XYZ file of C-alpha atoms in Angstrom:
367
model
C 20.717 15.106 8.513
C 23.866 14.056 6.802
C 25.204 10.890 5.810
C 29.096 10.147 4.924
C 29.926 7.400 2.729
C 31.094 5.251 4.935
C 28.198 5.254 6.739
C 26.105 4.340 3.671
C 28.227 1.540 2.728
C 27.767 -0.160 5.756
C 24.154 0.613 5.667
C 23.747 -0.724 2.267
C 25.756 -4.375 3.136
C 23.654 -4.802 6.362
C 20.377 -4.169 4.697
C 21.194 -6.171 1.660
C 22.376 -9.002 4.189
C 25.755 -8.813 3.099
C 26.663 -9.952 6.653
C 25.548 -13.355 5.563
C 23.147 -13.227 8.438
C 20.388 -14.824 6.515
C 19.396 -18.377 6.425
C 16.534 -19.042 4.326
C 16.835 -17.778 0.345
C 13.366 -16.735 -0.296
C 13.592 -14.358 3.323
C 16.351 -12.692 2.374
C 15.775 -8.824 1.548
C 17.296 -8.117 -1.664
C 14.158 -10.361 -3.325
C 11.690 -7.540 -2.559
C 12.643 -6.056 -5.480
C 14.463 -8.981 -7.088
C 17.705 -10.718 -8.021
C 19.067 -10.014 -11.759
C 19.466 -13.652 -13.078
C 22.070 -13.427 -15.805
C 24.192 -16.349 -16.846
C 23.436 -17.747 -13.225
C 24.193 -14.405 -11.598
C 21.265 -14.846 -8.727
C 22.466 -17.930 -7.214
C 25.944 -15.952 -6.615
C 23.842 -13.389 -5.002
C 22.267 -15.895 -2.725
C 25.295 -17.553 -1.889
C 26.718 -14.172 -0.924
C 23.962 -13.493 1.819
C 23.130 -17.058 3.308
C 25.268 -18.889 6.174
C 25.084 -22.336 4.092
C 26.205 -22.454 0.614
C 23.479 -22.547 -1.716
C 22.110 -25.677 -2.626
C 20.541 -26.703 -6.184
C 17.793 -24.448 -8.115
C 14.925 -27.163 -7.205
C 15.266 -25.552 -3.623
C 13.879 -22.251 -4.990
C 10.292 -23.801 -5.474
C 8.831 -20.463 -4.292
C 10.394 -18.231 -6.351
C 10.283 -17.772 -10.219
C 12.627 -16.316 -13.070
C 10.726 -13.649 -15.100
C 11.282 -10.495 -17.263
C 11.111 -7.721 -15.417
C 12.969 -4.651 -14.492
C 14.486 -2.903 -17.474
C 13.433 -6.343 -19.363
C 16.115 -8.452 -17.617
C 15.682 -11.765 -16.184
C 15.354 -11.487 -12.358
C 14.210 -14.290 -9.783
C 11.105 -12.930 -7.252
C 9.184 -14.180 -4.776
C 6.410 -15.971 -6.507
C 3.943 -14.476 -3.989
C 5.093 -11.081 -5.161
C 4.664 -11.525 -8.682
C 1.021 -9.997 -8.929
C 1.832 -6.969 -7.234
C 5.040 -6.456 -8.676
C 2.999 -6.821 -12.525
C 0.653 -3.449 -11.225
C 3.254 -1.467 -9.756
C 5.606 -1.817 -12.853
C 2.784 -1.103 -15.289
C 3.815 2.001 -17.283
C 2.849 5.763 -16.141
C 1.531 7.443 -19.197
C 2.147 6.855 -23.061
C 5.782 8.967 -22.757
C 6.639 6.248 -19.872
C 5.384 3.178 -21.662
C 7.261 4.204 -24.686
C 10.373 4.662 -22.972
C 10.177 1.285 -21.646
C 9.637 -0.503 -24.809
C 12.871 1.734 -26.312
C 10.177 2.069 -29.596
C 9.419 5.973 -29.372
C 10.205 6.331 -32.998
C 8.563 3.371 -34.810
C 5.566 4.060 -32.364
C 5.127 7.536 -33.206
C 5.872 6.935 -36.802
C 2.942 4.674 -36.998
C 0.407 7.122 -35.113
C 0.531 4.038 -32.075
C 0.484 5.559 -28.198
C 2.864 3.893 -25.663
C -0.199 2.459 -23.781
C -2.108 1.209 -27.105
C 1.231 -0.541 -27.877
C 1.813 -1.807 -24.237
C -1.804 -3.543 -23.892
C -1.870 -4.600 -27.492
C 1.182 -6.719 -27.033
C -0.394 -7.755 -23.495
C -3.355 -9.148 -25.058
C -1.382 -11.160 -27.741
C 0.346 -12.528 -25.215
C -2.165 -13.568 -23.334
C -4.150 -15.410 -25.733
C -0.839 -16.521 -27.592
C 1.313 -18.210 -24.534
C -1.381 -20.699 -22.722
C 0.750 -23.354 -22.313
C 4.714 -23.970 -22.413
C 6.033 -21.925 -25.332
C 9.804 -21.251 -26.675
C 10.955 -17.670 -27.097
C 10.913 -18.126 -31.252
C 8.014 -19.250 -31.500
C 6.324 -16.274 -29.111
C 8.280 -13.977 -31.373
C 6.707 -15.299 -34.424
C 3.210 -15.374 -33.286
C 3.508 -11.914 -31.539
C 4.915 -10.424 -34.574
C 1.902 -11.824 -36.778
C -0.513 -10.485 -33.883
C 0.706 -6.761 -33.989
C 0.635 -4.006 -35.907
C 4.118 -3.170 -37.785
C 5.148 -0.275 -35.591
C 6.238 -2.946 -33.314
C 8.493 -4.592 -35.477
C 11.757 -4.013 -36.922
C 13.964 -5.894 -39.752
C 16.707 -7.945 -38.223
C 19.860 -8.384 -39.824
C 21.135 -11.044 -38.003
C 18.311 -13.675 -39.024
C 17.154 -11.759 -41.758
C 13.642 -11.350 -40.947
C 11.287 -8.937 -39.604
C 9.884 -9.417 -35.849
C 8.656 -7.810 -32.842
C 11.354 -5.833 -30.968
C 12.995 -7.308 -28.126
C 11.674 -5.143 -25.499
C 8.216 -5.198 -26.807
C 8.188 -9.331 -25.920
C 10.075 -9.076 -22.785
C 8.084 -5.699 -21.202
C 4.777 -6.910 -21.241
C 5.464 -10.800 -19.902
C 5.039 -10.113 -16.555
C 1.189 -8.654 -16.677
C 0.349 -11.243 -18.595
C 1.405 -13.728 -15.857
C 4.376 -15.385 -17.904
C 7.321 -16.656 -16.192
C 10.736 -18.314 -17.566
C 11.291 -21.921 -17.372
C 14.521 -22.496 -15.004
C 17.489 -23.760 -16.944
C 16.056 -23.305 -20.709
C 18.184 -21.806 -23.475
C 16.486 -20.930 -25.759
C 13.674 -19.273 -22.910
C 11.006 -21.183 -22.314
C 7.919 -19.097 -21.296
C 5.650 -20.560 -19.152
C 2.059 -19.315 -17.765
C 1.916 -18.939 -13.717
C -0.675 -19.985 -12.113
C -3.035 -17.865 -10.558
C -1.608 -14.368 -12.133
C -3.714 -11.638 -12.139
C -3.616 -9.703 -15.495
C -3.652 -5.841 -13.948
C -5.259 -3.054 -16.338
C -3.886 0.494 -14.457
C -0.670 1.024 -12.185
C -1.115 0.352 -8.540
C 0.340 3.542 -7.115
C 0.621 2.193 -3.592
C 2.856 -0.980 -4.444
C 4.591 1.607 -6.726
C 5.647 3.569 -3.943
C 6.421 0.188 -1.553
C 8.534 -0.677 -4.553
C 10.330 2.781 -4.313
C 10.838 3.058 -0.586
C 12.464 -0.732 -1.225
C 14.982 0.433 -3.308
C 15.393 3.204 -0.671
C 16.152 0.868 2.120
C 18.333 -1.131 0.498
C 20.109 0.577 -2.178
C 19.670 4.296 -0.494
C 19.887 6.919 0.390
C 19.109 7.887 -3.709
C 17.075 10.282 -5.184
C 13.776 10.056 -7.826
C 16.629 9.901 -11.123
C 18.231 6.732 -9.325
C 14.742 4.923 -8.430
C 13.433 5.569 -12.209
C 16.782 4.517 -13.915
C 16.721 1.539 -11.868
C 12.943 0.676 -12.522
C 13.252 1.538 -16.162
C 11.141 3.931 -15.745
C 10.476 7.831 -16.979
C 11.798 10.024 -14.550
C 9.113 13.189 -14.827
C 6.216 10.120 -14.075
C 8.104 8.704 -11.198
C 8.302 12.638 -9.584
C 4.219 12.859 -10.046
C 3.987 9.507 -7.468
C 6.950 10.174 -5.347
C 6.093 8.850 -1.718
C 5.807 11.758 0.365
C 6.916 10.240 3.889
C 10.278 9.898 3.014
C 13.013 11.806 5.340
C 15.424 14.078 3.159
C 19.153 13.336 3.758
C 22.571 14.454 2.803
C 25.108 12.086 1.180
C 28.762 14.142 0.576
C 27.278 16.883 -0.472
C 24.390 15.500 -2.339
C 20.491 15.249 -1.582
C 18.892 12.191 -1.381
C 15.717 10.374 0.411
C 15.350 7.268 2.941
C 12.463 5.770 4.293
C 11.244 6.619 7.707
C 12.083 2.967 9.168
C 15.647 3.088 7.892
C 16.853 6.428 9.181
C 18.467 5.132 12.530
C 19.793 2.186 10.927
C 21.937 4.146 8.407
C 22.774 6.642 11.074
C 24.344 4.244 13.286
C 24.873 1.290 11.265
C 27.529 -2.098 12.148
C 30.946 -1.796 10.700
C 31.126 -4.046 7.622
C 34.005 -6.655 8.585
C 33.589 -9.443 5.338
C 35.196 -10.983 2.119
C 32.680 -11.300 -0.665
C 33.552 -12.440 -4.543
C 29.806 -10.390 -5.580
C 28.908 -11.409 -9.100
C 28.591 -9.072 -12.009
C 25.084 -8.314 -11.353
C 24.841 -8.472 -7.721
C 22.177 -6.288 -6.441
C 25.288 -4.051 -4.379
C 26.272 -2.988 -7.917
C 22.989 -2.370 -9.315
C 22.589 1.118 -6.939
C 22.601 4.100 -9.618
C 25.159 6.228 -7.871
C 28.191 4.398 -8.565
C 30.562 7.347 -7.228
C 29.685 6.296 -4.004
C 30.440 2.515 -4.708
C 33.474 3.544 -6.314
C 34.950 7.003 -6.437
C 37.600 6.006 -9.025
C 36.559 6.645 -12.528
C 38.948 4.455 -14.090
C 37.428 1.408 -11.722
C 34.122 2.139 -12.586
C 34.876 1.769 -16.417
C 36.466 -1.581 -15.334
C 33.322 -2.738 -13.146
C 30.710 -1.457 -15.578
C 31.739 -2.046 -19.368
C 29.359 -2.258 -21.605
C 30.089 -5.511 -22.616
C 31.589 -8.325 -20.234
C 31.485 -7.523 -16.669
C 33.862 -8.908 -14.238
C 32.684 -10.226 -10.844
C 33.588 -7.958 -7.694
C 36.499 -8.899 -5.107
C 34.414 -6.459 -1.698
C 36.498 -6.613 1.231
C 35.215 -4.229 4.369
C 32.645 -2.867 1.983
C 35.579 -1.584 -0.535
C 35.926 -2.957 -3.994
C 39.312 -3.920 -3.701
C 39.488 -6.110 -7.337
C 38.006 -8.260 -10.083
C 37.224 -11.790 -10.751
C 36.582 -13.785 -13.719
C 35.454 -17.052 -14.130
C 37.011 -19.921 -16.730
C 35.014 -23.034 -16.581
C 35.952 -26.167 -18.294
C 32.680 -29.164 -17.228
C 33.366 -29.334 -13.401
C 36.367 -27.248 -13.101
C 36.298 -23.742 -12.288
C 39.045 -21.166 -12.868
C 38.942 -18.018 -10.780
C 41.393 -15.289 -12.450
C 41.580 -12.635 -9.253
C 42.768 -9.212 -10.093
C 43.434 -6.772 -7.425
C 43.685 -3.430 -7.318
C 46.550 -3.269 -4.701
C 48.219 -6.155 -2.323
C 45.902 -8.100 0.042
C 47.557 -9.207 2.953
C 47.730 -12.997 3.213
C 44.839 -13.440 5.490
C 42.054 -11.971 3.304
C 43.554 -13.579 0.221
C 42.809 -16.981 2.163
C 39.168 -15.203 2.758
C 38.992 -14.783 -0.838
C 40.121 -18.747 -2.053
C 37.422 -20.032 0.599
C 34.733 -17.826 -1.102
C 36.175 -18.735 -4.264
C 35.079 -22.359 -2.996
C 31.950 -20.968 -2.658
C 31.455 -19.623 -5.864
C 31.944 -23.039 -7.043
C 29.574 -24.700 -5.206
C 27.197 -22.347 -6.650
C 28.093 -22.645 -10.297
C 28.107 -26.295 -9.596
C 31.699 -26.897 -10.094
C 33.856 -29.914 -8.157
C 37.222 -28.344 -8.868
C 38.282 -24.996 -7.978
C 41.194 -23.338 -8.560
C 42.040 -19.270 -8.006
C 44.561 -17.547 -10.105
C 46.175 -14.317 -8.730
C 46.635 -12.089 -11.500
C 49.667 -9.367 -10.909
């Protein structure tokens, strides 16, 4: 089956709930694989998908923020976390080394990737038995683990455990992040189940979820998104997927998504997506934005902007400037927008203000 770029974009918009047909945050499809929460990005992502502006964080009682995919903080349904922990367990020594981003020092110390991971995991389970700030956890974890898991930090002139070595095992250790804390406070999760191996069925369902929401995609796309080693993921790749072609590229979809992708609903919407919105997390950036220069604008190494998203296309960027309860959005478009669309952008800016707890919102158009 062949799909056009327009079909794929329309399918993703609908599958991810960007048509704003959701009424409850914890029922949103994007929570099936988690929503990155960097500088409040999760609230913006939720607002882009629910009919009414998002309420304060305390309404998210059934969700939790955890260091999960690629070591970044993500919001997940709390009921999904035990299964996710087993799905994201490293697939091999090489996979564990790659995910902990410490291959050279661990190999030099003669420590296998899985040994390093399970050592840090066991230590975290013993250390964090009550709410504990990240600095204290790092200090205790450094004392409880071998030198191969440590590095010298010039910034603080001390030797401590690698950042990702701290973050990667926290999900399996049953730890979550207390909302609104900076530095982060780690909290033990009630009824957490500590896995001891990968659950292949759970991992395969996570693969299907990516393909259902961000597909069609390849094993390389999914591996990059999960932070896993492609060679290991390929060995457990689901065998019930449907092969499709997208603009000359071979990719995969779950069977239950094929009909929806073939005849998607044409997107008619205006949204201000946050820099880490799930829609922008797809790994085939050439499909999202074919223009290479625009790609560099959207995904710089540091300081990603938000995105002006109109009828399935990225048409500009936005950046916030906050002062107490006042929020200024500097909006820059790649081409002039019709007056009606500009009014829709300004209406969306009000919703962004609500999500960011601002009472005064001003849109500045950058020509």
